[in-house]
Coordinates of C-alpha atoms in Angstrom, one line a residue:
M693 CA -34.9 148.4 136.7
Q694 CA -31.2 148.7 137.3
R695 CA -29.0 146.9 134.8
S696 CA -26.2 144.7 136.3
T697 CA -22.7 144.8 134.9
T698 CA -21.3 141.4 135.8
S699 CA -18.3 139.4 134.8
R700 CA -20.6 136.9 133.0
R701 CA -21.8 139.7 130.7
A702 CA -18.3 140.8 130.0
G703 CA -17.4 137.2 129.1
V704 CA -20.3 136.8 126.8
L705 CA -19.7 140.1 125.0
G706 CA -16.0 139.4 124.8
A707 CA -16.7 136.1 123.0
L708 CA -19.1 137.9 120.6
M709 CA -16.4 140.5 119.8
V710 CA -14.0 137.7 118.9
S711 CA -16.6 136.1 116.7
T712 CA -17.3 139.4 115.0
I713 CA -13.7 140.0 114.1
L714 CA -13.2 136.4 112.8
A715 CA -16.4 136.4 110.8
L716 CA -15.9 139.8 109.1
T717 CA -12.2 139.7 108.4
G718 CA -11.3 136.1 107.8
C719 CA -14.2 134.5 106.2
T720 CA -13.8 135.8 102.6
A721 CA -10.6 133.9 101.9
G722 CA -11.0 131.9 98.7
S723 CA -14.3 133.6 97.9
T724 CA -15.3 133.7 94.3
G725 CA -18.5 135.7 94.8
T726 CA -18.8 139.5 94.8
P727 CA -21.0 140.8 97.6
G728 CA -23.9 142.9 96.2
S729 CA -23.7 141.5 92.7
A730 CA -26.1 139.1 91.0
T731 CA -25.0 137.2 87.9
D732 CA -28.4 135.6 87.5
K733 CA -31.5 137.6 88.3
N734 CA -33.6 134.5 88.2
T735 CA -31.7 133.0 91.1
L736 CA -31.8 133.6 94.8
T737 CA -30.0 131.8 97.7
V738 CA -31.3 132.3 101.2
A739 CA -29.4 131.3 104.3
L740 CA -31.4 129.9 107.2
T741 CA -30.7 127.9 110.4
G742 CA -33.0 125.2 111.7
E743 CA -33.7 122.7 108.9
P744 CA -37.1 120.9 108.8
V745 CA -37.1 117.3 109.7
N746 CA -39.7 116.7 106.9
L747 CA -42.0 118.8 104.8
D748 CA -45.3 117.9 106.4
F749 CA -46.6 120.4 108.9
T750 CA -49.8 118.5 109.2
T751 CA -48.1 115.8 111.2
T752 CA -45.0 117.6 112.5
A753 CA -44.7 120.6 114.8
G754 CA -42.1 123.3 114.6
A755 CA -41.5 126.5 112.6
A756 CA -39.1 125.3 109.9
I757 CA -41.6 123.5 107.7
P758 CA -44.2 126.4 107.4
Q759 CA -41.3 128.8 107.1
A760 CA -40.3 127.1 103.8
M761 CA -43.7 125.8 102.6
M762 CA -46.4 128.3 103.5
S763 CA -46.9 131.2 101.1
N764 CA -44.5 129.5 98.7
V765 CA -45.9 126.0 98.0
Y766 CA -49.1 126.3 100.0
E767 CA -51.7 129.1 100.2
G768 CA -54.9 129.7 102.1
L769 CA -58.2 131.4 101.4
V770 CA -56.9 134.5 103.3
T771 CA -53.5 135.8 104.3
L772 CA -51.9 138.6 106.3
D773 CA -50.2 141.7 105.0
Q774 CA -47.1 143.2 106.7
T775 CA -49.3 145.2 109.2
G776 CA -51.1 142.0 110.3
A777 CA -54.4 142.8 108.5
I778 CA -56.4 139.9 107.0
K779 CA -56.5 140.0 103.1
P780 CA -58.1 137.8 100.5
L781 CA -55.9 135.2 98.7
L782 CA -57.4 132.1 97.2
A783 CA -60.7 133.7 98.1
T784 CA -61.7 137.0 96.3
G785 CA -63.8 137.9 99.3
W786 CA -66.2 136.6 101.9
E787 CA -69.5 137.4 103.6
T788 CA -70.5 136.8 107.2
S789 CA -74.0 135.8 108.4
A790 CA -76.0 138.0 110.7
D791 CA -75.2 135.7 113.7
N792 CA -71.5 135.7 112.8
K793 CA -71.5 131.9 112.6
S794 CA -71.2 131.4 108.8
Y795 CA -68.6 132.6 106.4
T796 CA -69.3 132.3 102.7
F797 CA -66.1 132.6 100.5
T798 CA -66.0 133.4 96.8
L799 CA -63.0 131.7 95.2
Q800 CA -60.5 132.7 92.6
E801 CA -61.0 131.1 89.3
G802 CA -58.4 129.4 87.2
V803 CA -56.3 128.2 90.1
K804 CA -54.3 125.0 89.8
F805 CA -52.3 122.9 92.2
S806 CA -48.7 122.2 91.3
N807 CA -49.7 118.6 90.2
G808 CA -52.1 120.1 87.6
A809 CA -55.4 119.5 89.5
D810 CA -57.9 122.3 89.5
F811 CA -58.7 124.1 92.8
D812 CA -62.3 124.6 93.7
A813 CA -64.8 124.6 96.6
E814 CA -64.5 120.8 97.1
D815 CA -60.8 121.3 97.9
V816 CA -61.7 123.8 100.6
K817 CA -64.2 121.4 102.1
F818 CA -61.6 118.6 102.0
S819 CA -58.8 120.7 103.5
I820 CA -60.8 122.0 106.4
E821 CA -62.3 118.6 107.2
R822 CA -58.9 117.0 107.0
V823 CA -57.6 119.3 109.7
K824 CA -60.4 118.0 112.0
S825 CA -59.6 114.4 111.1
D826 CA -57.1 112.0 112.5
A827 CA -54.8 112.7 109.5
W828 CA -53.7 115.9 111.1
L829 CA -51.5 115.4 114.2
N830 CA -50.1 118.9 114.6
G831 CA -51.5 120.3 117.8
L832 CA -52.5 123.6 116.0
K833 CA -55.4 121.6 114.6
T834 CA -57.5 122.7 117.6
K835 CA -57.9 126.0 115.9
M836 CA -60.5 124.3 113.7
D837 CA -62.5 122.8 116.6
V838 CA -65.0 125.6 116.3
V839 CA -66.0 124.5 112.7
D840 CA -69.3 122.6 112.5
N841 CA -69.4 121.8 108.8
V842 CA -68.4 123.0 105.4
Q843 CA -70.9 123.3 102.5
V844 CA -70.1 123.5 98.9
V845 CA -72.5 126.0 97.3
S846 CA -70.9 125.9 93.8
P847 CA -67.4 125.2 92.4
E848 CA -66.5 128.9 93.2
T849 CA -68.4 129.3 96.5
V850 CA -68.1 127.6 99.8
T851 CA -69.7 128.2 103.2
V852 CA -68.0 127.4 106.5
N853 CA -70.4 127.1 109.4
L854 CA -69.1 127.5 113.0
K855 CA -70.5 126.0 116.1
R856 CA -70.5 129.4 117.7
P857 CA -69.3 132.9 116.8
S858 CA -65.5 133.2 116.9
Q859 CA -63.4 136.2 116.9
A860 CA -60.3 134.1 116.3
W861 CA -61.3 131.7 113.6
L862 CA -60.8 133.8 110.4
Y863 CA -57.3 134.9 111.7
S864 CA -56.5 131.2 112.2
M865 CA -57.3 130.6 108.6
T866 CA -54.3 132.8 107.7
T867 CA -52.0 130.2 109.4
L868 CA -50.9 126.8 108.4
V869 CA -54.3 125.2 109.4
G870 CA -55.8 127.2 106.6
A871 CA -53.6 125.7 103.9
M872 CA -55.4 124.3 100.9
F873 CA -54.7 120.7 99.7
D874 CA -55.6 118.6 96.7
P875 CA -57.1 115.2 97.8
S876 CA -54.9 113.4 95.3
G877 CA -51.8 115.2 96.5
V878 CA -51.6 114.2 100.2
D879 CA -50.1 110.8 100.0
D880 CA -46.5 111.8 100.7
L881 CA -46.6 115.4 102.1
A882 CA -43.4 114.7 104.0
N883 CA -41.5 114.5 100.8
Q884 CA -43.7 115.7 98.0
P885 CA -45.8 118.8 98.9
V886 CA -48.6 119.8 96.5
G887 CA -50.1 123.3 96.8
T888 CA -51.4 126.3 94.8
G889 CA -48.5 128.6 95.6
P890 CA -46.1 130.4 93.3
Y891 CA -43.4 127.7 93.8
A892 CA -43.2 124.0 93.6
L893 CA -40.6 121.8 95.3
E894 CA -37.7 121.0 92.9
S895 CA -35.5 119.1 95.2
W896 CA -34.6 118.6 98.8
A897 CA -31.1 117.6 99.9
R898 CA -31.6 116.7 103.5
G899 CA -29.2 118.5 105.8
E900 CA -28.3 121.0 103.1
S901 CA -30.9 122.7 101.1
I902 CA -34.4 123.0 99.6
K903 CA -34.8 124.2 96.0
L904 CA -38.0 125.8 94.9
A905 CA -38.9 126.5 91.2
G906 CA -41.3 129.2 90.2
R907 CA -44.5 127.8 88.5
D908 CA -45.3 128.9 85.0
D909 CA -48.9 128.1 85.6
Y910 CA -49.3 130.1 88.8
W911 CA -52.7 131.8 89.0
G912 CA -51.4 135.1 90.6
I913 CA -48.5 137.5 90.1
M914 CA -45.5 135.6 89.0
P915 CA -42.6 135.5 91.6
G916 CA -39.9 138.0 91.1
I917 CA -37.2 135.4 91.2
K918 CA -37.9 132.0 89.6
N919 CA -35.3 129.7 91.2
V920 CA -34.8 129.9 95.0
T921 CA -32.5 127.8 97.1
L922 CA -33.0 127.7 100.9
R923 CA -29.6 126.7 102.4
Y924 CA -29.4 125.5 106.0
F925 CA -26.4 126.2 108.1
A926 CA -25.4 124.7 111.5
D927 CA -24.8 128.1 113.2
A928 CA -25.3 131.8 112.8
I929 CA -21.7 132.6 112.0
A930 CA -21.8 130.2 109.1
T931 CA -24.7 132.1 107.5
T932 CA -22.9 135.5 107.7
N933 CA -19.7 133.9 106.4
A934 CA -21.7 132.6 103.4
L935 CA -23.1 136.1 102.8
T936 CA -19.7 137.9 102.9
S937 CA -18.2 135.2 100.6
G938 CA -20.9 135.6 98.1
D939 CA -22.3 132.1 98.5
V940 CA -25.8 133.4 99.6
D941 CA -27.7 136.5 98.8
L942 CA -29.8 136.9 101.9
V943 CA -29.6 135.9 105.6
Y944 CA -33.2 135.8 106.8
N945 CA -34.0 136.2 110.5
M946 CA -30.3 136.7 111.4
Q947 CA -29.2 134.7 114.5
A948 CA -26.0 136.7 115.2
P949 CA -27.1 140.3 116.1
E950 CA -23.6 141.1 117.4
L951 CA -22.5 141.1 113.7
L952 CA -24.9 143.7 112.5
A953 CA -22.5 146.7 112.8
G954 CA -20.1 145.1 110.3
F955 CA -22.9 145.0 107.7
Q956 CA -24.5 148.4 108.5
S957 CA -21.4 150.3 107.6
K958 CA -20.9 148.7 104.1
P959 CA -22.9 150.0 101.1
E960 CA -22.9 146.6 99.4
Y961 CA -25.3 145.2 102.1
Q962 CA -28.6 146.2 103.5
V963 CA -30.0 145.5 106.9
I964 CA -33.7 145.1 107.3
E965 CA -35.0 145.4 110.8
G966 CA -38.5 144.5 111.8
T967 CA -40.6 142.7 114.4
S968 CA -42.2 139.3 114.8
N969 CA -44.9 137.3 116.6
G970 CA -42.2 135.2 118.1
E971 CA -41.9 135.0 121.9
I972 CA -38.7 133.7 123.5
M973 CA -40.3 131.4 126.1
L974 CA -38.6 130.1 129.2
S975 CA -40.8 127.0 129.6
M976 CA -41.3 125.3 132.9
N977 CA -42.9 122.0 132.9
N978 CA -45.9 122.6 135.1
N979 CA -46.6 118.9 135.5
V980 CA -43.3 117.8 137.1
A981 CA -41.3 118.8 140.1
P982 CA -40.2 121.3 141.0
F983 CA -42.3 123.4 138.7
N984 CA -45.6 121.8 139.7
D985 CA -45.3 124.2 142.6
K986 CA -46.4 127.7 141.6
R987 CA -44.1 129.2 144.2
V988 CA -41.1 127.8 142.4
R989 CA -42.2 129.1 139.1
Q990 CA -42.8 132.5 140.6
A991 CA -39.3 132.4 142.1
V992 CA -37.9 131.8 138.6
M993 CA -39.9 134.8 137.3
Y994 CA -38.5 137.1 140.0
A995 CA -35.0 135.7 139.6
I996 CA -34.8 136.5 135.9
D997 CA -33.7 140.0 134.8
R998 CA -35.4 140.0 131.4
Q999 CA -33.7 143.2 130.3
E1000 CA -30.2 141.8 131.0
V1001 CA -31.2 138.6 129.2
R1002 CA -32.2 140.5 126.1
D1003 CA -29.3 142.9 126.3
T1004 CA -26.6 140.3 126.8
A1005 CA -28.0 137.4 124.8
W1006 CA -29.4 139.4 121.8
N1007 CA -27.5 142.7 121.7
G1008 CA -30.4 144.7 123.2
L1009 CA -32.7 143.9 120.3
G1010 CA -36.2 142.7 120.8
T1011 CA -39.1 143.9 122.9
L1012 CA -39.8 143.4 126.6
V1013 CA -43.5 142.6 127.1
G1014 CA -43.8 140.5 130.4
G1015 CA -46.4 138.1 128.9
P1016 CA -46.9 135.7 126.0
V1017 CA -48.5 138.3 123.7
P1018 CA -46.6 140.5 121.2
P1019 CA -47.6 144.2 120.9
T1020 CA -49.2 143.5 117.4
D1021 CA -52.0 141.4 119.0
P1022 CA -55.2 143.3 119.8
Y1023 CA -55.3 142.1 123.5
Y1024 CA -51.7 143.0 124.3
E1025 CA -50.8 144.9 127.4
D1026 CA -47.4 145.6 129.1
L1027 CA -47.1 143.1 132.0
N1028 CA -43.5 143.7 132.8
D1029 CA -44.4 145.0 136.3
L1030 CA -46.1 141.8 137.4
Y1031 CA -42.7 140.1 138.0
P1032 CA -40.0 142.7 138.3
H1033 CA -36.4 141.5 138.9
D1034 CA -36.3 140.8 142.6
P1035 CA -33.8 138.1 143.7
A1036 CA -34.7 138.5 147.4
K1037 CA -38.4 137.7 146.6
A1038 CA -37.2 134.7 144.6
R1039 CA -35.2 133.3 147.6
E1040 CA -38.1 133.9 149.9
L1041 CA -40.5 131.9 147.7
L1042 CA -38.0 129.1 147.3
K1043 CA -37.6 128.9 151.1
E1044 CA -41.4 128.9 151.5
A1045 CA -41.7 126.1 149.0
G1046 CA -38.9 124.1 150.8
A1047 CA -36.9 124.3 147.5
E1048 CA -33.6 125.9 148.6
N1049 CA -30.4 124.7 146.8
L1050 CA -32.6 123.4 144.1
D1051 CA -31.2 121.3 141.2
V1052 CA -32.8 121.7 137.8
T1053 CA -32.1 120.4 134.3
F1054 CA -32.3 123.0 131.6
T1055 CA -32.9 121.3 128.2
V1056 CA -31.6 123.8 125.6
P1057 CA -32.2 123.4 121.8
T1058 CA -29.2 123.8 119.6
R1059 CA -30.2 127.3 118.3
P1060 CA -28.2 130.4 118.6
Y1061 CA -30.7 132.4 120.6
A1062 CA -31.3 129.5 123.0
N1063 CA -27.6 129.0 123.7
A1064 CA -27.1 132.7 124.3
V1065 CA -30.1 132.9 126.6
A1066 CA -29.2 129.8 128.5
E1067 CA -25.9 131.2 129.7
V1068 CA -27.5 134.3 131.2
V1069 CA -30.4 132.4 132.8
F1070 CA -27.9 129.9 134.3
S1071 CA -26.1 132.7 136.1
Q1072 CA -29.3 134.5 137.2
L1073 CA -30.8 131.4 138.7
K1074 CA -27.6 130.4 140.4
D1075 CA -27.7 133.8 142.2
V1076 CA -30.9 132.8 144.0
G1077 CA -29.9 129.2 144.8
I1078 CA -31.1 127.3 141.8
N1079 CA -28.4 125.1 140.4
V1080 CA -28.9 124.6 136.7
K1081 CA -27.5 121.8 134.6
I1082 CA -27.6 122.7 130.9
Q1083 CA -28.5 119.7 128.7
S1084 CA -28.2 120.3 124.9
A1085 CA -30.9 118.9 122.6
E1086 CA -30.3 118.8 118.9
F1087 CA -33.0 121.0 117.2
P1088 CA -35.4 120.2 115.7
A1089 CA -35.5 116.4 115.8
V1090 CA -34.3 115.7 119.4
W1091 CA -35.9 118.7 121.1
L1092 CA -39.3 118.1 119.4
D1093 CA -39.3 114.4 120.4
Q1094 CA -38.0 114.8 123.9
V1095 CA -39.5 118.2 125.0
F1096 CA -42.4 118.9 122.8
N1097 CA -43.8 115.4 122.2
R1098 CA -42.8 113.4 125.2
H1099 CA -42.7 116.3 127.7
D1100 CA -39.5 114.8 129.2
Y1101 CA -38.0 117.9 130.6
Q1102 CA -38.0 120.3 133.6
M1103 CA -37.1 123.6 132.0
S1104 CA -36.4 124.7 128.4
V1105 CA -36.3 127.7 126.2
V1106 CA -37.7 128.1 122.7
L1107 CA -38.8 130.7 120.2
A1108 CA -42.6 130.3 119.8
V1109 CA -43.4 131.8 116.4
E1110 CA -47.0 130.9 115.7
A1111 CA -49.2 133.9 115.4
R1112 CA -51.7 134.5 118.3
D1113 CA -50.6 131.3 120.0
V1114 CA -51.3 132.1 123.6
L1115 CA -54.3 129.7 123.8
T1116 CA -52.5 127.1 121.9
M1117 CA -49.8 127.1 124.6
F1118 CA -51.9 127.6 127.7
D1119 CA -55.5 126.5 127.0
N1120 CA -54.5 122.9 126.6
P1121 CA -53.2 120.9 129.6
D1122 CA -51.7 118.3 127.2
Y1123 CA -49.4 120.9 125.6
Y1124 CA -45.8 120.4 126.5
I1125 CA -45.9 123.3 129.1
G1126 CA -48.6 121.4 131.0
Y1127 CA -50.5 124.5 132.3
D1128 CA -53.8 123.8 134.1
N1129 CA -56.2 125.7 131.9
S1130 CA -59.2 125.3 134.2
K1131 CA -58.8 128.9 135.3
I1132 CA -58.9 130.4 131.8
K1133 CA -60.9 127.9 129.7
D1134 CA -64.4 129.3 130.2
E1135 CA -63.3 133.0 130.0
A1136 CA -61.3 132.3 126.8
A1137 CA -64.3 130.6 125.2
L1138 CA -66.7 133.4 126.3
A1139 CA -64.3 136.1 125.0
D1140 CA -64.1 134.4 121.6
E1141 CA -67.9 134.4 121.2
S1142 CA -68.2 138.0 122.2
D1143 CA -68.0 141.2 120.2
T1144 CA -64.6 142.8 119.5
A1145 CA -64.5 145.0 122.7
N1146 CA -65.4 142.1 125.0
Y1147 CA -63.0 139.8 123.2
V1148 CA -60.1 142.1 123.8
A1149 CA -61.1 142.7 127.5
G1150 CA -61.6 139.0 128.1
M1151 CA -58.4 137.9 126.5
K1152 CA -56.5 140.5 128.5
N1153 CA -57.8 138.9 131.7
V1154 CA -56.9 135.5 130.4
V1155 CA -53.3 136.5 129.7
R1156 CA -53.0 138.2 133.0
T1157 CA -54.1 135.1 134.8
I1158 CA -51.5 133.0 132.9
V1159 CA -48.7 135.4 133.8
E1160 CA -49.8 135.6 137.5
D1161 CA -49.7 131.8 137.6
A1162 CA -46.1 132.0 136.3
A1163 CA -46.9 129.4 133.7
S1164 CA -43.9 130.4 131.7
D1165 CA -41.6 133.4 131.5
T1166 CA -41.7 135.4 128.2
L1167 CA -38.2 136.7 128.1
F1168 CA -38.7 139.0 125.1
I1169 CA -40.3 139.3 121.7
F1170 CA -37.8 138.2 119.0
P1171 CA -36.8 140.8 116.4
N1172 CA -36.9 140.0 112.7
I1173 CA -33.5 141.0 111.3
S1174 CA -32.3 140.2 107.8
V1175 CA -29.1 141.1 106.0
A1176 CA -29.0 141.0 102.2
K1177 CA -27.0 142.1 99.2
A1178 CA -27.9 145.7 98.2
G1179 CA -29.5 144.6 94.9
L1180 CA -32.5 142.8 96.5
S1181 CA -35.9 144.4 97.0
G1182 CA -39.2 143.1 98.3
I1183 CA -38.0 141.5 101.5
G1184 CA -40.7 141.7 104.2
A1185 CA -39.4 143.4 107.3
N1186 CA -41.9 142.0 109.7
S1187 CA -42.5 138.3 110.4
V1188 CA -46.3 138.3 110.7
T1189 CA -46.7 134.5 110.3
E1190 CA -44.3 131.6 110.3
A1191 CA -43.9 131.8 106.5
L1192 CA -41.0 133.3 104.7
S1193 CA -42.7 134.7 101.6
L1194 CA -40.3 134.6 98.6
A1195 CA -42.5 135.6 95.7
T1196 CA -42.2 139.4 96.3
I1197 CA -38.3 139.4 96.4
A1198 CA -36.6 140.5 93.2
W1199 CA -33.3 141.8 91.9
S1200 CA -33.2 145.4 91.0

C-alpha cells in the first residue's frame, strides 16, 4: 500500500510539532515538583483522561468505570495475567465436569469485602445471578446468558452449571461481569462501591479525581502504594504538562504519542510501551441511511487508508489488523487485504448505490484519538465524494447517551476496549452498531460449544463474515503507552482488560 503525503498530513503533523514544543518547554513554569522524585512512597498520582460518569459499571457502559474500579475495588474468581492467560484470584482453583458444562470453584478463605462482610460461596451465587437479573443494565451482561444455575456446595465451594459447553464463559469471568459483590453493598454502587479488592474508595471529586486507599484487611498481597489518586484531565497535553511539572507521577495510556520523544531522551522518565485489546472502530449505523446499504459501508471501507490514519493520527503506533479482533485473541487473522485502500472502487460502489455526493454526519467523542482520527477520515471520505460534517459529542456522558444508548447517529469512532468483544458488538442487532447478526448467530453459538480447534475455526469464519459485510471499519489496534517517573516499578505494559491494576505499582 502506497502511503500518501498530502497537505492535510503536513498540517496535522505541524500542529503536533507546535504542541510538542509548547508542552515540553513551557509547561514547567511555576512547578514545585521534581520529576523523578517521590517525597512520599505511600502516595501515587495517576493522570487519566475520560472521567467516569458514575462508579457503577453494572448499569453504565464505557471503559472509565472498570478502568478505575476493577482489580482495585472489585475482584473476580479469576483474572488475566499480562500474557492474557487465565489465573485464579478469589478462587484458588476450579474443576470442570466431563461434559464441560459445570465449573466447581474452590474459594480463598478469610476474604472480606471493604464493608467488613465475609466473602463466601453465597456471594458468588448472588453476583452471577444478579448479572442475569434486571438489576444489571450494562449490555455486557449477555456474557452470562449461558449460565443455567449456581449451586452453593459449601461456604468455600460453588458450582456454576452452564446450559451448554462454552469456550468463552471462563474468559468472560475475568471481565467486569465476573466481579463479586456483597448483597448488602449494592444499594448505591454509583457512589459507594463495595468489593474485595486491595483498595477502597476514599473520596470522589466529580470532574477532578478519585482517591483510593489501600485496605489494611486485604486478603492478598498488600498494595505497593497505599494512597492512590486518579486525576482526570480534559486533554492529553494537560496530562503530560502535569507530569513534567511534578503534579502527577504516571500518565497511563498516554493520549499524545507525538510527545513521546521528549520523554524518551530524559533519564528522569520511563516510557512503557505495550499493546491492548482496544480496537479503534469507525462505526457505521447499519440501521439508518445511508449505512443500511452494504455498498455504502463497503465504499467507506475502500475509501479509508488505515495506514495513513494510524500514521497521521497516532504517530505510527498501533497495529493494523483489518478486523475487530486483536492479535492476542486465539481466532485472530490478518484481514487487511479484504478491503485495501481503493478510492476508485469506493466511487464505483457509491455510484452503484445511487449515493454520489453523499452527506454524512460524523459524531465524534471528545477524546484525543477520536479527534485526530476524525480529521484524516474527513479528508479521505471527501476524496471519494462523501461530504462529512463533524459533530462533537462530549465524552462520556453525551456520546454514551446519544450514540451508544439512543443510536442517534450515522457514523462515529470509538475505542472499544472490552476483551474479546467481537460478539458483544456484532452478535446483537440491538447494539449501537445495529449489525444484522442472522448470518453469524448460529455459527458463533456452534463454535462456542465446540472443542478448541473448532472454536477457533468457527470464530474465524464469523469474523470474516462481519468484515466482508463491512459492519464497521477497524482502523487499528490501540497501543498501550505509559510515561512515568523513573522511580516507579510494577506498571503493567499491556492492557489485557479494561482495568488499570494499581496494587503492583511501587516506588523503588
